[in-house]
CSV table of C-alpha atoms in Angstrom, one decimal:
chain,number,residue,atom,x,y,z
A,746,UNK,CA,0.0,0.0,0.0
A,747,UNK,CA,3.0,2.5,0.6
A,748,UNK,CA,4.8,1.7,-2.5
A,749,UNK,CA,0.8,2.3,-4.1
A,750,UNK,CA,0.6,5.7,-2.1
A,751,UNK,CA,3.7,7.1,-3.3
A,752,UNK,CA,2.6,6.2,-6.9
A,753,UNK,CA,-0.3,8.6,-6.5
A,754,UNK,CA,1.5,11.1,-4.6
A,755,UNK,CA,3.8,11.3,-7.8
A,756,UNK,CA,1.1,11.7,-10.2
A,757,UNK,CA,-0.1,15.2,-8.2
A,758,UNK,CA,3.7,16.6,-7.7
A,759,UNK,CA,4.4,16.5,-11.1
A,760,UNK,CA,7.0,13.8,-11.0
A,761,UNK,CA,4.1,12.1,-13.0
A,762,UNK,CA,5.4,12.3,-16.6
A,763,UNK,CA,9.1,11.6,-15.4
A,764,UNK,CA,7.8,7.8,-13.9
A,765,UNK,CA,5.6,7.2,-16.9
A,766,UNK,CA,8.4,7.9,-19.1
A,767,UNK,CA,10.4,5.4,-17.5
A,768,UNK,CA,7.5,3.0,-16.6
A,769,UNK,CA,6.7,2.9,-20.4
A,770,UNK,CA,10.7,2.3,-21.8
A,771,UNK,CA,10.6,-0.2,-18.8
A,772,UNK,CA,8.0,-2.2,-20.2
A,773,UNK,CA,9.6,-1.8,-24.3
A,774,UNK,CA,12.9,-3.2,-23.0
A,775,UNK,CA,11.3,-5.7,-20.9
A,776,UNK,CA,8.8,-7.3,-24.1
A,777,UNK,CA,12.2,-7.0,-26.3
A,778,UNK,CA,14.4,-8.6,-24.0
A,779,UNK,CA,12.2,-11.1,-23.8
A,780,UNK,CA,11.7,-12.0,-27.0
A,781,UNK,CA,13.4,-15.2,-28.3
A,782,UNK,CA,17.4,-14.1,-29.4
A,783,UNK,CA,16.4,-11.0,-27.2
A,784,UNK,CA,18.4,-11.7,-24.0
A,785,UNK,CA,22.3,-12.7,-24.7
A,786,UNK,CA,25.5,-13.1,-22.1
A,787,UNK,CA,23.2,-13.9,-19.6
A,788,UNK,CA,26.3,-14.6,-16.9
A,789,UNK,CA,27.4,-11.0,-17.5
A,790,UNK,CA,23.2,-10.2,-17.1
A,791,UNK,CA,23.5,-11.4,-14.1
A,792,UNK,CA,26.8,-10.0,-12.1
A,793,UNK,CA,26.0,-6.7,-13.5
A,794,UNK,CA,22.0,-6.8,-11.8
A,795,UNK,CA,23.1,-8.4,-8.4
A,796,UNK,CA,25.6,-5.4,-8.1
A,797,UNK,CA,22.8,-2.9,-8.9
A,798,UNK,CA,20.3,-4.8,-6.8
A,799,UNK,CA,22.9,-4.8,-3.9
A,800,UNK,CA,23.7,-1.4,-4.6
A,801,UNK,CA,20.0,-0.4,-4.6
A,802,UNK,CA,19.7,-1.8,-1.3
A,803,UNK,CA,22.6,0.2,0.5
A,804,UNK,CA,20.7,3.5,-1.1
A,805,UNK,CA,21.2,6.6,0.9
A,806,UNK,CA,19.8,10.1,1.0
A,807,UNK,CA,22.2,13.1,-0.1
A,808,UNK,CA,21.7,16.7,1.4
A,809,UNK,CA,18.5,18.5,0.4
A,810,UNK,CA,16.2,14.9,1.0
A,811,UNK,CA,17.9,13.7,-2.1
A,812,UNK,CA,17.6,10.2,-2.6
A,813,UNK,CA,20.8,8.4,-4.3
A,814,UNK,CA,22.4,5.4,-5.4
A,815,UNK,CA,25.8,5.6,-6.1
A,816,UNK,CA,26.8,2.4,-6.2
A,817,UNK,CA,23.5,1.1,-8.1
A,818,UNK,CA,23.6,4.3,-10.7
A,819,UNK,CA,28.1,3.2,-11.6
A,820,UNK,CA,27.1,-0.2,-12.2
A,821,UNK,CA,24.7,0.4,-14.9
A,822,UNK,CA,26.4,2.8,-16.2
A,823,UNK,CA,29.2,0.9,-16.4
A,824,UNK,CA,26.9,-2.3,-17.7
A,825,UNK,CA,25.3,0.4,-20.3
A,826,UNK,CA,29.3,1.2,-21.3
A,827,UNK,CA,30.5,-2.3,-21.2
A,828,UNK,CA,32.2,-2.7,-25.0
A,829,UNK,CA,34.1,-5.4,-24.5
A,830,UNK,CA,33.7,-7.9,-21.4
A,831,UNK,CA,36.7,-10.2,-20.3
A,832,UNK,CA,38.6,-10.1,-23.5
A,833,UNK,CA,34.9,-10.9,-25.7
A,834,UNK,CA,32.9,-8.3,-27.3
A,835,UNK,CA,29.8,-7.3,-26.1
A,836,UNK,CA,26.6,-8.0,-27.8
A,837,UNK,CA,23.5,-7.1,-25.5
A,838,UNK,CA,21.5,-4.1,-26.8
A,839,UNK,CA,20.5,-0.6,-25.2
A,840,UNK,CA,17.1,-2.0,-24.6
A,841,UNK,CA,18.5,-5.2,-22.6
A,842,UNK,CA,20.6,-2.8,-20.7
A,843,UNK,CA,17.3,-1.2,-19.7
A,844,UNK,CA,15.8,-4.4,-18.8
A,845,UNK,CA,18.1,-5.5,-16.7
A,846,UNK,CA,18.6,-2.6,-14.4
A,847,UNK,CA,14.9,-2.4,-14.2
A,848,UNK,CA,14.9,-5.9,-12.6
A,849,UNK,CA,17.8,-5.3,-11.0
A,850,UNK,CA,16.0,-1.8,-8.8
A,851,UNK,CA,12.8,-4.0,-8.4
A,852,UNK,CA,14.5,-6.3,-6.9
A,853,UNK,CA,16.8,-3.9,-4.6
A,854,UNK,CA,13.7,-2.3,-3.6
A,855,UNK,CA,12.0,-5.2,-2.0
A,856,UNK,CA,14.2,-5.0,1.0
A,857,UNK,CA,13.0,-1.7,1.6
A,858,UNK,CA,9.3,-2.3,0.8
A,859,UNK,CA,9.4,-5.1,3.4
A,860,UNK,CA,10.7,-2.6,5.9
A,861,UNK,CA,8.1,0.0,4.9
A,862,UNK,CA,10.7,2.7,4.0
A,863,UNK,CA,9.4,2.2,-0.1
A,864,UNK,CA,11.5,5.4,-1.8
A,865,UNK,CA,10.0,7.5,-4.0
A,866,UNK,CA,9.1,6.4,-7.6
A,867,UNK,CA,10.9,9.4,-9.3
A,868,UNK,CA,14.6,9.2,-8.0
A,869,UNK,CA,14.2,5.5,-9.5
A,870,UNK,CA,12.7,6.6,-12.1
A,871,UNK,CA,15.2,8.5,-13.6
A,872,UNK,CA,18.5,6.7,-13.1
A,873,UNK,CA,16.5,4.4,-15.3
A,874,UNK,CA,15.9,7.0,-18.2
A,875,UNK,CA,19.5,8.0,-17.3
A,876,UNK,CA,20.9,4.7,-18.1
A,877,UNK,CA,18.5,4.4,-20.8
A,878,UNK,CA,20.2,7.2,-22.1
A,879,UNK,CA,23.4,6.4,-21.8
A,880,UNK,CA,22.8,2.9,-23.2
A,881,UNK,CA,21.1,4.1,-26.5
A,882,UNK,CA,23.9,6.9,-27.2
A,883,UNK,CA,26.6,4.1,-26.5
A,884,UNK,CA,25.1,0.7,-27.7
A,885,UNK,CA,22.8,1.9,-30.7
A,886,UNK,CA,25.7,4.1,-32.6
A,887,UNK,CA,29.0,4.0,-33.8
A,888,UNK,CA,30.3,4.4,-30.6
A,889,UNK,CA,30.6,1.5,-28.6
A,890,UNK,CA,32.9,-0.2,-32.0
A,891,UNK,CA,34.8,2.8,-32.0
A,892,UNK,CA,35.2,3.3,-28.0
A,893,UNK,CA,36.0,-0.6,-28.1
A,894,UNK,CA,39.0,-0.2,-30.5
A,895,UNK,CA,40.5,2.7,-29.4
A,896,UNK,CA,43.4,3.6,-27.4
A,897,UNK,CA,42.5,3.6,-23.7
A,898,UNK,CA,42.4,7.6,-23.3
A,899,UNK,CA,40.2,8.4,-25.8
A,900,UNK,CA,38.0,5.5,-25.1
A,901,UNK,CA,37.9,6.5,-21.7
A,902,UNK,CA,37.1,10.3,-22.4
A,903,UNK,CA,34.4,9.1,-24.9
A,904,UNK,CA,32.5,7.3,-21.8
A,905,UNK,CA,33.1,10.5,-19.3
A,906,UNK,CA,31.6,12.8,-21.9
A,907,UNK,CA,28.8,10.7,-22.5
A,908,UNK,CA,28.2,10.0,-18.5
A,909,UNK,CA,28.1,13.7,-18.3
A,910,UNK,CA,25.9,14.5,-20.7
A,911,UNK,CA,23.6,12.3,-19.1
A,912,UNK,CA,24.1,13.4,-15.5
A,913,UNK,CA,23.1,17.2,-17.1
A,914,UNK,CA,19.8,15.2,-18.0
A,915,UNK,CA,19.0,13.7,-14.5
A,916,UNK,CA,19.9,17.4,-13.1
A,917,UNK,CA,17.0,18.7,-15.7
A,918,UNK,CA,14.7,15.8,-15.0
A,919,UNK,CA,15.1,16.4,-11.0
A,920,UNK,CA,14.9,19.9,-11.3
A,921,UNK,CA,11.7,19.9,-13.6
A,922,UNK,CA,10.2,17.3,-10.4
A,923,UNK,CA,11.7,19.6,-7.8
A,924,UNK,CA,10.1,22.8,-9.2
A,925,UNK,CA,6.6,22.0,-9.9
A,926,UNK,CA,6.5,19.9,-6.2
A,927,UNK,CA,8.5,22.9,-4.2
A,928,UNK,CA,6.3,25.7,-6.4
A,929,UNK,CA,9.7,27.2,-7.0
A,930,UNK,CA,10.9,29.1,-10.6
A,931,UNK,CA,12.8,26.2,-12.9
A,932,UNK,CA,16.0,28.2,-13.0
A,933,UNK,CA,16.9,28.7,-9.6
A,934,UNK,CA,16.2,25.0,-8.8
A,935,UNK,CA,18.4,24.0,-11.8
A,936,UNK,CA,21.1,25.8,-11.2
A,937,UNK,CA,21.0,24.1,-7.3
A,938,UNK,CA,20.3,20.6,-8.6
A,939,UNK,CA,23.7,20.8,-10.8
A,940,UNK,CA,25.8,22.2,-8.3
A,941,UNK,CA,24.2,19.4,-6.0
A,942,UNK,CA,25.1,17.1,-8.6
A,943,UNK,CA,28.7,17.9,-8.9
A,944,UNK,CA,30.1,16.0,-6.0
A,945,UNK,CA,28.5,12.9,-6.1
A,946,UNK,CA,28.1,13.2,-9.9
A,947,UNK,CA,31.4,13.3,-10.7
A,948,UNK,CA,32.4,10.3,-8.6
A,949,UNK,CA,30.0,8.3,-10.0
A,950,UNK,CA,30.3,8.2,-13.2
A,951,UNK,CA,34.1,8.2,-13.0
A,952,UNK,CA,33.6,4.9,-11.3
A,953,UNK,CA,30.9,3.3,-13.8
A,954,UNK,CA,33.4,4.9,-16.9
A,955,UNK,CA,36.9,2.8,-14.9
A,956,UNK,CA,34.4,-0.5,-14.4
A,957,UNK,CA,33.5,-0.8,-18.1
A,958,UNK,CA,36.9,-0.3,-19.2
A,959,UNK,CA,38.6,-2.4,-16.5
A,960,UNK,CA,35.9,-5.0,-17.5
A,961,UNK,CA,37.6,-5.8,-20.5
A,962,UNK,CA,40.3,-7.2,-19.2
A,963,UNK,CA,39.4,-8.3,-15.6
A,964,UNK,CA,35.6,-9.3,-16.2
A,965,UNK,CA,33.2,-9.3,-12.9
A,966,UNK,CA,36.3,-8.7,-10.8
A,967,UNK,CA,36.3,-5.1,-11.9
A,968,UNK,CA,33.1,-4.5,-10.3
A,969,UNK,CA,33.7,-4.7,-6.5
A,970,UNK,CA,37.5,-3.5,-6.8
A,971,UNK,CA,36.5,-0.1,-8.4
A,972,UNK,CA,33.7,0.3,-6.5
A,973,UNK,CA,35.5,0.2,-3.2
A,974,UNK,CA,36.5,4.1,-3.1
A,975,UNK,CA,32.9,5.0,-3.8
A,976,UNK,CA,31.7,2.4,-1.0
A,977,UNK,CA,33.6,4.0,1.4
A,978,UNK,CA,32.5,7.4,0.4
A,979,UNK,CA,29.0,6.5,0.2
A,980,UNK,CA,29.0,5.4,4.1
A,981,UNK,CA,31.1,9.0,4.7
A,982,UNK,CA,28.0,10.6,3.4
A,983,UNK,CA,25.6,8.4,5.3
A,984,UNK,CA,27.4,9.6,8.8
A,985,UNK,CA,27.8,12.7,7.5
A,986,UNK,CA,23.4,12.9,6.9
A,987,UNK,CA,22.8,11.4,10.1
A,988,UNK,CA,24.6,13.8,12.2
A,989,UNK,CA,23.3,16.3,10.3
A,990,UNK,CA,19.4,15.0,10.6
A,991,UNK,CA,20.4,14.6,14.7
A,992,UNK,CA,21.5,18.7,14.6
A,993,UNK,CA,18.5,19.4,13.1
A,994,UNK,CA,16.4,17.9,15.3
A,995,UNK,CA,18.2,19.3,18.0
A,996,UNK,CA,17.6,22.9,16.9
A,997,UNK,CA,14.4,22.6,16.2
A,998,UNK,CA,13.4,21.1,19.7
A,999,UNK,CA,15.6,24.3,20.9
A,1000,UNK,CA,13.6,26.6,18.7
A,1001,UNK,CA,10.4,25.5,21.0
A,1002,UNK,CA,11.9,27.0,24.2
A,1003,UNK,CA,10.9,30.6,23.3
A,1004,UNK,CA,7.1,29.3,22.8
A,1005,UNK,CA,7.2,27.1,25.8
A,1006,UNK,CA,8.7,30.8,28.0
A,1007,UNK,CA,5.8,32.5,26.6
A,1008,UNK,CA,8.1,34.6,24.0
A,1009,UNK,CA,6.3,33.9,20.5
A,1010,UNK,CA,3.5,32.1,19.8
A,1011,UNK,CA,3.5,28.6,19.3
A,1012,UNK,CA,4.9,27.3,15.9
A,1013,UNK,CA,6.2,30.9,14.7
A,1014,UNK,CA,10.2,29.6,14.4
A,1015,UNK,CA,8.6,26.5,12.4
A,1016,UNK,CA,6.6,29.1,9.7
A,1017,UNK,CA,9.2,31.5,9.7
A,1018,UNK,CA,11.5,28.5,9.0
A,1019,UNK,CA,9.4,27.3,6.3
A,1020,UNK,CA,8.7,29.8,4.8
A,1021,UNK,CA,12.3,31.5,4.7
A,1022,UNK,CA,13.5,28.7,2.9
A,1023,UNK,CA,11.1,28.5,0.4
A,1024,UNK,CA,12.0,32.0,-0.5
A,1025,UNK,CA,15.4,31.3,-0.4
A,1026,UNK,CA,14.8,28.3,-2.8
A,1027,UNK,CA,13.0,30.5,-4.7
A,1028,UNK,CA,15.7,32.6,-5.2
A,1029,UNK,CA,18.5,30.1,-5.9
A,1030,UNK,CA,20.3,29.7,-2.9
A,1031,UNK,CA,22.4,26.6,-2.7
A,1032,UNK,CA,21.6,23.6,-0.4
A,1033,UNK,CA,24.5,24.3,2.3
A,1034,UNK,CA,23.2,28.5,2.2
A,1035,UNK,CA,20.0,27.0,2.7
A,1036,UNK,CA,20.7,24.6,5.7
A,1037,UNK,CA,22.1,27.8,7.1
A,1038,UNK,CA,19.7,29.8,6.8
A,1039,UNK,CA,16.8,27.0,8.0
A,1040,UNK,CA,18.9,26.4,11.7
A,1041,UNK,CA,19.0,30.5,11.6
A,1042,UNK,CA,15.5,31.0,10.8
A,1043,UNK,CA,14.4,28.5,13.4
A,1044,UNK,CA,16.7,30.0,16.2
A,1045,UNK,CA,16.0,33.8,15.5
A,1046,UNK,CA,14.0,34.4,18.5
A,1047,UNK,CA,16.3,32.9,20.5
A,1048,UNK,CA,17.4,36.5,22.3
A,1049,UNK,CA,14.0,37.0,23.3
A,1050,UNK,CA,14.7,35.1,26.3
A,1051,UNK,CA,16.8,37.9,27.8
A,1052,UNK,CA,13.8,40.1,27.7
A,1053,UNK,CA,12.3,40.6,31.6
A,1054,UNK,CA,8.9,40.6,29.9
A,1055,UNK,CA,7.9,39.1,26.6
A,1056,UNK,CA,7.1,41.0,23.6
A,1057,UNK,CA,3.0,41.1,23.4
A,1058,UNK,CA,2.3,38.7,21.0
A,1059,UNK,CA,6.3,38.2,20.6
A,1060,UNK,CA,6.0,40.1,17.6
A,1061,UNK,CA,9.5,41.6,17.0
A,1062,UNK,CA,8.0,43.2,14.3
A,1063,UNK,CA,6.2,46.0,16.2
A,1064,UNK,CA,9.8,46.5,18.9
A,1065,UNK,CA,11.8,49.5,18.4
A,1066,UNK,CA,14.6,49.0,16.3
A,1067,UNK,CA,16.7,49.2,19.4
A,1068,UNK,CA,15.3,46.5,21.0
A,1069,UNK,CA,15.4,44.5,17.8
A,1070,UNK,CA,18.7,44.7,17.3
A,1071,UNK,CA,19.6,43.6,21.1
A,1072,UNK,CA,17.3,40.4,20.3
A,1073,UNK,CA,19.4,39.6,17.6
A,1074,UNK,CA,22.7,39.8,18.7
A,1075,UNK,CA,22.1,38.1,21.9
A,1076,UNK,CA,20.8,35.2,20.2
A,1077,UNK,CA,23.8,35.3,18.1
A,1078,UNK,CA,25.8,35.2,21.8
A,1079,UNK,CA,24.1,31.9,22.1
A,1080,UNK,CA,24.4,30.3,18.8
A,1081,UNK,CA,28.3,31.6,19.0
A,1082,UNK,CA,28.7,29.8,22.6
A,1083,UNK,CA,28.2,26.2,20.8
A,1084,UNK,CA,31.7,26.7,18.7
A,1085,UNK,CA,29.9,25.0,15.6
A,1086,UNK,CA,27.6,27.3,13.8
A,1087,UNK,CA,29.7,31.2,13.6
A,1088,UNK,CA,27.7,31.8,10.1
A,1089,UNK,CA,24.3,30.8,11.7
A,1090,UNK,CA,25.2,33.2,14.1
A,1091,UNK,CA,26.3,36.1,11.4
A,1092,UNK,CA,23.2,35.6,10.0
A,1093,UNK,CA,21.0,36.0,13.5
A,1094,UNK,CA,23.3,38.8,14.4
A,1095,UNK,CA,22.1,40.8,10.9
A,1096,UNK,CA,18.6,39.9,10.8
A,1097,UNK,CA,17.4,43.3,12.6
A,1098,UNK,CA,19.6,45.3,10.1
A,1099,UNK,CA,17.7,47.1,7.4
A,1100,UNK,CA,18.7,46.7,4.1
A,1101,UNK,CA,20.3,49.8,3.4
A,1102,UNK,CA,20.5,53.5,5.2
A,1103,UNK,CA,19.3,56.3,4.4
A,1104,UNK,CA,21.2,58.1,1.6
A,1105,UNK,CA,23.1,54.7,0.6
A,1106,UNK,CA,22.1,52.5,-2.4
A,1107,UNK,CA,22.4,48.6,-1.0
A,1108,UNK,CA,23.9,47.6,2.6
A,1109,UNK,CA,25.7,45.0,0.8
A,1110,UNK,CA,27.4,43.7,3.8
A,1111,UNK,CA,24.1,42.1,5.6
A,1112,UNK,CA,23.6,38.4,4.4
A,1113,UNK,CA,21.1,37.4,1.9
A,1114,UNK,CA,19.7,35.2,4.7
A,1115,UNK,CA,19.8,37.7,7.3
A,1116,UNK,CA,17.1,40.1,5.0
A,1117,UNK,CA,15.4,36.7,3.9
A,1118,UNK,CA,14.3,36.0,7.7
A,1119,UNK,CA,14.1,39.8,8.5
A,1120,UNK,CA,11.3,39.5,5.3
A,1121,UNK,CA,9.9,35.9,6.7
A,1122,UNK,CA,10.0,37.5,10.5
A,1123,UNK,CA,7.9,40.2,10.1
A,1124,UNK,CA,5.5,38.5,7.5
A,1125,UNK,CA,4.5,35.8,10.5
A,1126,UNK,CA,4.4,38.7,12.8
A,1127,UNK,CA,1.6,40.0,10.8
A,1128,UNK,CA,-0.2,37.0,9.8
A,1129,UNK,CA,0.6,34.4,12.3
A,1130,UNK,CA,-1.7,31.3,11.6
A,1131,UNK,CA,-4.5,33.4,10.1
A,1132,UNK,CA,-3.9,32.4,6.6
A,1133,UNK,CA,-7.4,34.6,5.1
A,1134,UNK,CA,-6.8,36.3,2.1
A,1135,UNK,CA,-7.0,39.7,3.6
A,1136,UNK,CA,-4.8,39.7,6.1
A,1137,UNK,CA,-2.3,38.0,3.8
A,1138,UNK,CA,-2.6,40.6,1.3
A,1139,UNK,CA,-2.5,43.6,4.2
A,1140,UNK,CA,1.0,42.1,5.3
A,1141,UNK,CA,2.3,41.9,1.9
A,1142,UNK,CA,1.3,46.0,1.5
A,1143,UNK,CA,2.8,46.6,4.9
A,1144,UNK,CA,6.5,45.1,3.8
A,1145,UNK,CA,6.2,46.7,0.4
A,1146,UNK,CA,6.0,50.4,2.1
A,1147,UNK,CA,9.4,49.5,3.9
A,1148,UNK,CA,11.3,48.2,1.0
A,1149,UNK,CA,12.5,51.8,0.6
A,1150,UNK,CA,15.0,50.8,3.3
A,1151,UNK,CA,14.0,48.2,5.8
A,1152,UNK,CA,13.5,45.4,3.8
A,1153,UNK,CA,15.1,44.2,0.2
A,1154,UNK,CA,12.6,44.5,-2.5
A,1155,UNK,CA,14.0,41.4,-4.0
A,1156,UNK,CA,13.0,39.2,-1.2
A,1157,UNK,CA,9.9,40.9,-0.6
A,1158,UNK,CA,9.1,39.9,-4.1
A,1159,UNK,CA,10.0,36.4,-3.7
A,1160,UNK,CA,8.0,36.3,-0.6
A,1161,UNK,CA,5.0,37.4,-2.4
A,1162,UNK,CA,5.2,34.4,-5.3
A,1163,UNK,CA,5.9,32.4,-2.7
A,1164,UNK,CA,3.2,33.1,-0.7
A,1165,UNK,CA,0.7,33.3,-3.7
A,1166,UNK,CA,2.2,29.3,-4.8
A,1167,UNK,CA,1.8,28.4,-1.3
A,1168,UNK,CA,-2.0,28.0,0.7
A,1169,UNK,CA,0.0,27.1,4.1
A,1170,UNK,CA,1.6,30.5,4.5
C-alpha cells in the first residue's frame, strides 16, 4: 500500500510524466528482451544486476532529502558502457541494458518495501531513463565499436563525456520534479540541482566509466574493486546525513523553548523557518546556504529570552529598532557559545539590520539570509496562523511600504510568489 501511495503522490507533484516515461521504456525493453534471441550473455546479465540490486539496497539520501544510489547508478552505467567484457565483445543491446537494471531496482527495492521505507518512484525513475540514455547513445551508434578499439584515453574520455551528458539530463529531470513539487521558478532550482550534482556526480560516473573499461580485461572482478573508493564514500555521506538529521532535530526542539517561555506564539520559528526557505529556494540559494539559513531562521528568537517581559504577542516586528537589534545579537551570543555554527550566528546577528540606510544604495554587507528571515520575520508577525486572504494581502502591502529601506525588494518579491504558490503561508 506504501509503494501504491507514493505512486499517486507522484502523479499530483508532477513527477508524473518523469515515472511514466520510464515506466513505459521499462516495459519496451522488458517485451524486447524477452523476445526469443532478445536476452544474450546472460552470466554478465547477471553480475552486472546483483551489483545494482545490492547497490540499490545500500541507497542513501544526499543533502536537500535527495535520494541516491551511487553504487547502483556506476554499475549500470558501467553495464550500459561495457564494449568489450573479459577479452569478448559485447553484444546485449541498449534496450536489454534497460531491462536488466529495471529488474535489478525492483528487486533492490524489495528489502526496503518489506521494511516499509518504499522510496520515492521518481529518483528511480530517472536513473533508469538515465541509463537508458546512456545505453542508447553508446550501444545503438557508432560508438561502442569505436570506444571498443580505441586507445585507452580516448575510449575513456568518450564514456566520461557521455556519463556527463547524461548526469546534465537527471539534473534537468530532478529539477523539472523539484520545481513543480517545491512551487519554485525552474531556474533557480536547476542551477541548485547541478551544483548538487557535482560532488556525487562526478564520482559516480568516473567509477561506472573505470568499471566498463577495467571489465575488459578483468571481467566481474572489476566490479567490487572499483567500487570500493565509492563504498567508502558513500557510508562518509551516510554519517555525514545522520549527524546532520540529529543537529536538526536538536535545533528545532531548541527553537520550542521561546514558545514554551511564553516569548512567541506557538509554531512561529517553524513558519518563519518554512517559509524563509522557500524564498530562499525560490531565489536560488544553494543547499549548504539553505541549511544555514533553515537552523538560523528556526533560532531567531532565540534572544527573546533575555527580555524581563515578553514582547505582546512576541511580535518583533512592532519593537523598536533598538530592541530588535539587542534580540538579535544576543541570540547570536548563544548560537556563537556552541563553537559550531559562527555563520548561523552572522546571520541571527544581521537579521534586525535594514537593508540599506538612508542616503546609501544597498547595505551589501548584511547576508542574503539575514534580509530573507528579517522579510519571513515580520511576515509571520503579521499574519501568524491566520492564513485569510485579507490579512495575507494587508501584510504583503505593509512590507512593500518598507522596501525603501528596511527590507530588500527582491525578497519581498520572492515572498510574495511564494506566498501566492503556497496555501500554508
Amino acid at each position: 500500500m506504501t509503494a501504491v501511495r507514493r505512486l499517486l503522490d507522484a502523479g499530483t507533484s508532477g513527477s508524473f510524466v518523469v515515472v511514466a516515461g520510464a515506466a513505459a521504456l521499462a516495459t519496451v525493453a522488458m517485451v524486447a528482451t524477452g523476445s526469443p534471441g532478445g536476452f544474450v550473455s546472460p552470466w554478465t546479465a547477471l553480475a552486472f544486476g546483483t551489483f545494482i540490486a545490492f547497490g540499490e539496497v545500500v541507497r542513501i539520501t544526499l543533502p536537500g532529502g535527495r535520494d541516491a544510489a551511487p553504487i547502483a547508478l556506476a554499475g549500470a552505467l558501467a553495464y550500459a558502457l561495457l564494449g568489450r567484457y573479459d577479452g569478448h565483445p559485447t553484444e546485449h543491446s541498449a534496450l536489454q541494458v534497460v531491462a536488466v537494471v529495471t529488474v535489478a531496482m525492483l528487486v533492490g527495492v524489495v528489502p526496503h518495501v518489506v521494511a516499509r521505507r518504499a522510496p520515492a518512484p521518481d529518483p528511480l525513475a530517472r536513473r533508469l531513463l538515465v541509463v537508458g540514455f546512456v545505453a542508447v547513445v553508446f550501444r545503438s551508434t557508432p560508438l561502442q565499436e569505436w570506444a571498443s578499439s580505441a586507445k585507452g584515453a580516448a575510449a575513456a574520455l568518450t564514456m566520461v563525456a557521455i556519463v556527463a551528458t547524461s548526469l546534465g539530463v537527471d539534473a534537468l529531470l530532478a529539477a523539472a520534479v523539484r520545481s513543480v513539487a517545491d512551487g519554485a521558478p525552474y531556474l533557480p532550482v536547476l542551477r541548485n540541482e547541478a551544483r548538487a550534482l557535482v560532488g556525487i556526480g562526478s564520482a559516480i560516473g568516473a567509477t561506472g566509466a573505470l568499471i566498463a573499461l577495467a571489465a575488459t580485461i578483468m571481467g566481474a572482478w572489476a566490479l567490487p574493486v572499483f567500487v570500493i573508493p565509492l563504498l567508502l564514500t558513500q557510508f562518509a555521506f551516510r554519517r555525514f546525513a545522520a549527524i546532520r538529521a540529529t543537529s536538526l532535530q536538536t535545533i528545532r526542539a531548541l527553537s520550542r523553548v521561546t514558545e514554551l517561555g511564553g516569548y512567541t506564539e506557538t509554531d512561529h520559528s517553524r513558519r518563519v523557518s518554512e517559509l524563509a526557505v522557500a524564498v530562499g529556494r525560490e531565489i536560488g540559494m544553494s543547499d549548504s546556504a539553505l541549511l544555514d539559513l533553515e537552523y538560523a531562521a528556526l533560532m531567531h528568537d532565540i534572544g527573546q529570552l533575555s527580555l524581563s517581559e515578553p514582547i505582546p504577542g512576541g511580535a518583533t516586528v512592532v519593537a523598536a529598532p533598538m530592541d530588535q537589534r539587542r534580540i538579535a545579537e544576543l541570540g547570536a551570543e548563544v548560537i556563537r557559545a556552541t563553537g559550531v555554527m559562527d555563520e548561523v550566528a552572522t546571520i541571527v546577528a544581521q537579521q534586525a539590520e535594514p537593508y540599506r540606510q538612508a542616503h546609501q544604495i544597498e547595505q551589501t554587507d548584511v547576508p542574503l539570509a539575514s534580509r530573507i528571515i528579517k522579510v519571513a520575520n515580520a511576515y509571520d508577525d503579521l499574519v501568524g496562523d491566520n492564513l485569510e486572504a485579507t490579512r495575507r494581502v494587508e501584510a504583503l502591502e505593509r512590507l512593500r511600504l518598507g522596501m525603501a529601506y528596511e527590507y530588500d525588494p527582491r525578497v519581498v518579491d520572492s515572498l510574495a510568489r511564494t506566498v501566492g504558490r503556497a496555501s500554508r503561508f
